[in-house]
GROMACS .gro file of C-alpha atoms in nm:
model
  209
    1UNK     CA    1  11.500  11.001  10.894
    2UNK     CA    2  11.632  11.029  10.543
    3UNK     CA    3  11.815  11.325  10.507
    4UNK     CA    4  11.820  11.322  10.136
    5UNK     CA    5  11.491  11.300  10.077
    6UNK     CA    6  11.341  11.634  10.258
    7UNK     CA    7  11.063  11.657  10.051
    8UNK     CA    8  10.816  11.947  10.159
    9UNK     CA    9  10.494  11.799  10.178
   10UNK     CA   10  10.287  12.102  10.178
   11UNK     CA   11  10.381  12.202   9.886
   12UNK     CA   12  10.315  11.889   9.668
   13UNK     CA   13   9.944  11.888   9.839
   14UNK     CA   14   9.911  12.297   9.817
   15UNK     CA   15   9.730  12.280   9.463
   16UNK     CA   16   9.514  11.980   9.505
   17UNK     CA   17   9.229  11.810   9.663
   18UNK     CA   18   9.208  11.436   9.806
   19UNK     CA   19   8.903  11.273   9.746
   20UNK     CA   20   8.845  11.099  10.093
   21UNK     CA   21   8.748  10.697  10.074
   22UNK     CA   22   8.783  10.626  10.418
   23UNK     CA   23   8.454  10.412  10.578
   24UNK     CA   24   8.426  10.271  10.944
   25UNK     CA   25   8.360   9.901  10.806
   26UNK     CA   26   8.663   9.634  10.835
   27UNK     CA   27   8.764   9.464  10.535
   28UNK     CA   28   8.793   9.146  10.732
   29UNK     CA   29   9.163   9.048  10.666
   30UNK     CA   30   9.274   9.066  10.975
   31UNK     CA   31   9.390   8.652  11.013
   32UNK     CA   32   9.575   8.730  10.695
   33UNK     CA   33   9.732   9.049  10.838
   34UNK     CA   34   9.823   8.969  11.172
   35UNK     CA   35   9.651   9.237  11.300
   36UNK     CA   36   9.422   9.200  11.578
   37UNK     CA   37   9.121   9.429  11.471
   38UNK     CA   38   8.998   9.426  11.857
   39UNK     CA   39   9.291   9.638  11.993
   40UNK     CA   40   9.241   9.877  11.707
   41UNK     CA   41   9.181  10.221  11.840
   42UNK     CA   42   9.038  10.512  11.670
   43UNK     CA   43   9.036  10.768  11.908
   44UNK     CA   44   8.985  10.996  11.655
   45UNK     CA   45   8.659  11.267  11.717
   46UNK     CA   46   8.742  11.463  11.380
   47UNK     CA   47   8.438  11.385  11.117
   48UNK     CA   48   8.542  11.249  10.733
   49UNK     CA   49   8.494  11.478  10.472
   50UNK     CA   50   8.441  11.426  10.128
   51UNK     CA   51   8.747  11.634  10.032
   52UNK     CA   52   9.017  11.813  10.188
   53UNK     CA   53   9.178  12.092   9.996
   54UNK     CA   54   9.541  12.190   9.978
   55UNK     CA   55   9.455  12.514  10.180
   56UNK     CA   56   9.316  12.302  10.495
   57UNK     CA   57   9.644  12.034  10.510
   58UNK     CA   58   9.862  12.328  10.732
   59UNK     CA   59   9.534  12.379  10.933
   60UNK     CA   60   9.573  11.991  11.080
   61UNK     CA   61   9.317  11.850  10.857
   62UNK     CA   62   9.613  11.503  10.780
   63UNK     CA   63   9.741  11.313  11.020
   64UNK     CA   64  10.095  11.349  11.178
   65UNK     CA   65  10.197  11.070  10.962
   66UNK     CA   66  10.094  10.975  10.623
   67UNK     CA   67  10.234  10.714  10.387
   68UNK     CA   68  10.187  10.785   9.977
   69UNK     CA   69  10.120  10.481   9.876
   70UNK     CA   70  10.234  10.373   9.517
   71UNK     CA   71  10.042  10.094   9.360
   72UNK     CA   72   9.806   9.965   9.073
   73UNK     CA   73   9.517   9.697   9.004
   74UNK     CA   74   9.741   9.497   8.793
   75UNK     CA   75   9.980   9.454   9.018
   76UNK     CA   76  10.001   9.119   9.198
   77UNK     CA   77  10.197   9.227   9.523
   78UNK     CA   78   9.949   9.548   9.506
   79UNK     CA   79   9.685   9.390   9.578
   80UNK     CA   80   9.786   9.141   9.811
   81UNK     CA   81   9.909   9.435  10.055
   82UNK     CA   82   9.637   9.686  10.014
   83UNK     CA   83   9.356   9.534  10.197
   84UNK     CA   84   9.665   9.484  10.463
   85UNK     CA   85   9.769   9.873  10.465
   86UNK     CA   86   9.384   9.977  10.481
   87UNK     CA   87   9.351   9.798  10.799
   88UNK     CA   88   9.677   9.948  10.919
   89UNK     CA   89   9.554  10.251  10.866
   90UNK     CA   90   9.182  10.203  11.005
   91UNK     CA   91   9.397  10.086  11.337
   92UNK     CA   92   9.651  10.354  11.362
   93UNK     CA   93   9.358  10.633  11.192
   94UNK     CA   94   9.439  10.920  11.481
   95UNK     CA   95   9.805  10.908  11.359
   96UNK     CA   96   9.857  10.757  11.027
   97UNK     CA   97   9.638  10.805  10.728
   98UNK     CA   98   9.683  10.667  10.340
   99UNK     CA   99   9.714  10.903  10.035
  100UNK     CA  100   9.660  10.642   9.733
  101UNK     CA  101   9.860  10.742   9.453
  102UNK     CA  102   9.788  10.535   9.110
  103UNK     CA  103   9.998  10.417   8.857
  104UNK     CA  104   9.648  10.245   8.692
  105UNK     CA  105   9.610  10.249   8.322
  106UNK     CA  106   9.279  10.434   8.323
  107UNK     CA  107   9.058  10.605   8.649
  108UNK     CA  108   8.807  10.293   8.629
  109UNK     CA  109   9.049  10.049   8.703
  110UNK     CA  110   9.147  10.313   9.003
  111UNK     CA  111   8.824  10.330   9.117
  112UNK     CA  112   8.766   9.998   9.088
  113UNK     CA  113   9.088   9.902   9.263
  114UNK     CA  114   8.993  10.195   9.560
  115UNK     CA  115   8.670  10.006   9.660
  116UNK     CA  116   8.657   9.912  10.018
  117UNK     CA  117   8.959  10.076  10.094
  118UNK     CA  118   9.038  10.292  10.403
  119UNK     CA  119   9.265  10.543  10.185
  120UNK     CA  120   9.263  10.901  10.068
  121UNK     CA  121   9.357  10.943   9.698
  122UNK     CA  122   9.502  11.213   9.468
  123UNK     CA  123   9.249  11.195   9.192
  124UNK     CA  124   9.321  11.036   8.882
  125UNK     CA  125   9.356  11.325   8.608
  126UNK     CA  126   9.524  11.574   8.839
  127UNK     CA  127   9.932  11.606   8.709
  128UNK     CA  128  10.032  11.543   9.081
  129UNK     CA  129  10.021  11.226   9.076
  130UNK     CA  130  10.304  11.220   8.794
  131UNK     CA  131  10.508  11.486   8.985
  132UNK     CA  132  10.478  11.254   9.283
  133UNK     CA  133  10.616  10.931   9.107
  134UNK     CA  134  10.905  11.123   8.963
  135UNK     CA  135  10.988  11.364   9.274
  136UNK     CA  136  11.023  11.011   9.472
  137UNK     CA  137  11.138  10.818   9.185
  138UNK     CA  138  10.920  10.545   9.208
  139UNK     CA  139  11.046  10.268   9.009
  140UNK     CA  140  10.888   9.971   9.231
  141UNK     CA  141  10.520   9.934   9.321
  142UNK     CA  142  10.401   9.868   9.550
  143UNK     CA  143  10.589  10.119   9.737
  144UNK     CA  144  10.481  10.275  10.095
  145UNK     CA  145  10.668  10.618  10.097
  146UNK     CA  146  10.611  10.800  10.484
  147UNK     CA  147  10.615  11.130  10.553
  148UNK     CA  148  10.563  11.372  10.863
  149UNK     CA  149  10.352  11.576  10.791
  150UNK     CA  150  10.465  11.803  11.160
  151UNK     CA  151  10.823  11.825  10.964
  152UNK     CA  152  10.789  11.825  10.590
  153UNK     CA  153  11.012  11.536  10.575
  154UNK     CA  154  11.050  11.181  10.482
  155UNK     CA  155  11.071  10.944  10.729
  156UNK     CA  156  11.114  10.608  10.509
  157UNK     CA  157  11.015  10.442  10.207
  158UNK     CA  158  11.028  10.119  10.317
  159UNK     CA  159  10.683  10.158  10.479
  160UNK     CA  160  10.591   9.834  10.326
  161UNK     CA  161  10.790   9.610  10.500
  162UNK     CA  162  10.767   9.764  10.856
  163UNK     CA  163  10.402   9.705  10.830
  164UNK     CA  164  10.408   9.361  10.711
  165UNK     CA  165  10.662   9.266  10.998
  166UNK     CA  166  10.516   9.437  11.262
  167UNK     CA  167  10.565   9.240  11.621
  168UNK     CA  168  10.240   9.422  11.788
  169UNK     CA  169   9.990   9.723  11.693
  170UNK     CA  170  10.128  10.041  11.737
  171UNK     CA  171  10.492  10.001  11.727
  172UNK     CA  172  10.573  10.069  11.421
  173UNK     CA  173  10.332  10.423  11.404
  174UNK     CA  174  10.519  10.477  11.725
  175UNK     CA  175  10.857  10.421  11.571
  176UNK     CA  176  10.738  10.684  11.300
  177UNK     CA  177  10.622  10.947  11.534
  178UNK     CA  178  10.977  10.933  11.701
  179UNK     CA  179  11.123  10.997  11.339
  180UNK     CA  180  11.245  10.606  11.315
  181UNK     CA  181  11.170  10.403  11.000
  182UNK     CA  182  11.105  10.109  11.169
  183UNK     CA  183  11.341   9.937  10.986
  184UNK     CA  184  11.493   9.799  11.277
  185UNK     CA  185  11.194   9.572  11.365
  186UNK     CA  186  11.275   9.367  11.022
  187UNK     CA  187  11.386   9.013  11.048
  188UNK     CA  188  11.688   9.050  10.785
  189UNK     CA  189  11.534   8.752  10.599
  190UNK     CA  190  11.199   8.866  10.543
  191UNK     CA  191  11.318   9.149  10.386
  192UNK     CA  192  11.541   8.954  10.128
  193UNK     CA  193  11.224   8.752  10.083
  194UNK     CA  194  10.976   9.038  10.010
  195UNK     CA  195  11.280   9.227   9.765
  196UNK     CA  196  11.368   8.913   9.581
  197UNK     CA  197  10.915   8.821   9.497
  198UNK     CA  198  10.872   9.258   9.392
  199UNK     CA  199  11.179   9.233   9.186
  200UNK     CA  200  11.054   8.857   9.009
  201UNK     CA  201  10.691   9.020   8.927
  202UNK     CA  202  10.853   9.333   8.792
  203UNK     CA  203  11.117   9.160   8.568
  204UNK     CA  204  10.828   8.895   8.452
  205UNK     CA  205  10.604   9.215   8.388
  206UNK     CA  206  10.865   9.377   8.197
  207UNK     CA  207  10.804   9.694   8.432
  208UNK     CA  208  11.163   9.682   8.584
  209UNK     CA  209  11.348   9.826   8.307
   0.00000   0.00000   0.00000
């Protein structure tokens, strides 16, 4: 867990609501994921609301796990991995849910981005979602920031990764739940690999600096 990033989560959620954009249909990616949609279990009984408000999140209406996830339409590595993470999430749904947070230029291209995906979202004009980028000092997207939602801290940021190089469903939720960032279950090259392409679409769309 990192200790320098005890970020109480309550708190950032206490004055908003999440518009909820979760469905029960697949998105079909699952050759491209890895993921096997078959031993996908949602055990989950709780029914989907259209909103949950900041005065239901210490009531157990999230998960024990969320990840805010950073990202935007126009970005390339974006939108390769979110059809990737909303599966994830379908899969691991009694544990692990999404909270979408935009960096769009405008709430169409949000909205148009958000279609068909399993996520929660902060909504587009609510001043949170600036907080959020600066509070965790986003300066890469896409970036998969977990939290515990049982603790009020941060677990990893490097969400991203662990998902992509998970070995079989459920380890890497499991990892989470023990307070692990899964880290360890990256192949040391991969990881190089997936740095090296976010830092070459950044630098060629002048977002890096």
């Amino acid at each position: 867990m990192e200790a320098m990033e005890n970020v109480d989560i309550f708190q950032l959620l206490a004055s908003i609501a999440l518009v909820d954009r979760r469905s029960s249909s697949s998105s079909s990616v699952a050759a491209i994921t890895g993921l096997n949609m078959e031993t996908c279990v949602n055990s989950s009984s709780k029914p989907l609301t259209r909103t949950i408000h900041g005065a239901e999140v210490g009531a157990g209406s999230l998960t024990p796990l969320i990840g805010f996830y950073f990202g935007a339409s126009w970005c390339p590595p974006c939108r390769a991995f979110s059809p990737i993470l909303s599966d994830f999430a379908k899969c691991n749904a009694p544990d692990f849910s999404v909270i979408f947070v935009s960096v769009d230029h405008s709430a169409k291209e949000s909205e148009e981005f958000l279609k068909g995906k399993s996520f929660l979202s902060i909504p587009y004009e609510s001043s949170v979602r600036q907080a959020l980028l600066q509070r965790f000092a986003i300066r890469m997207f896409p970036t998969l920031v977990i939290c515990d939602t049982r603790t009020g801290k941060v677990i990893t940021r490097w969400g991203r990764m662990a998902i992509q190089n998970e070995r079989s469903p459920g380890t890497v939720v499991a990892a989470w739940l023990a307070g692990s960032n899964g880290v360890s279950l990256l192949r040391p090259v991969h990881m190089v690999m997936l740095v090296v392409i976010t830092l070459s679409v950044f630098w060629y769309w002048g977002l890096l600096f």
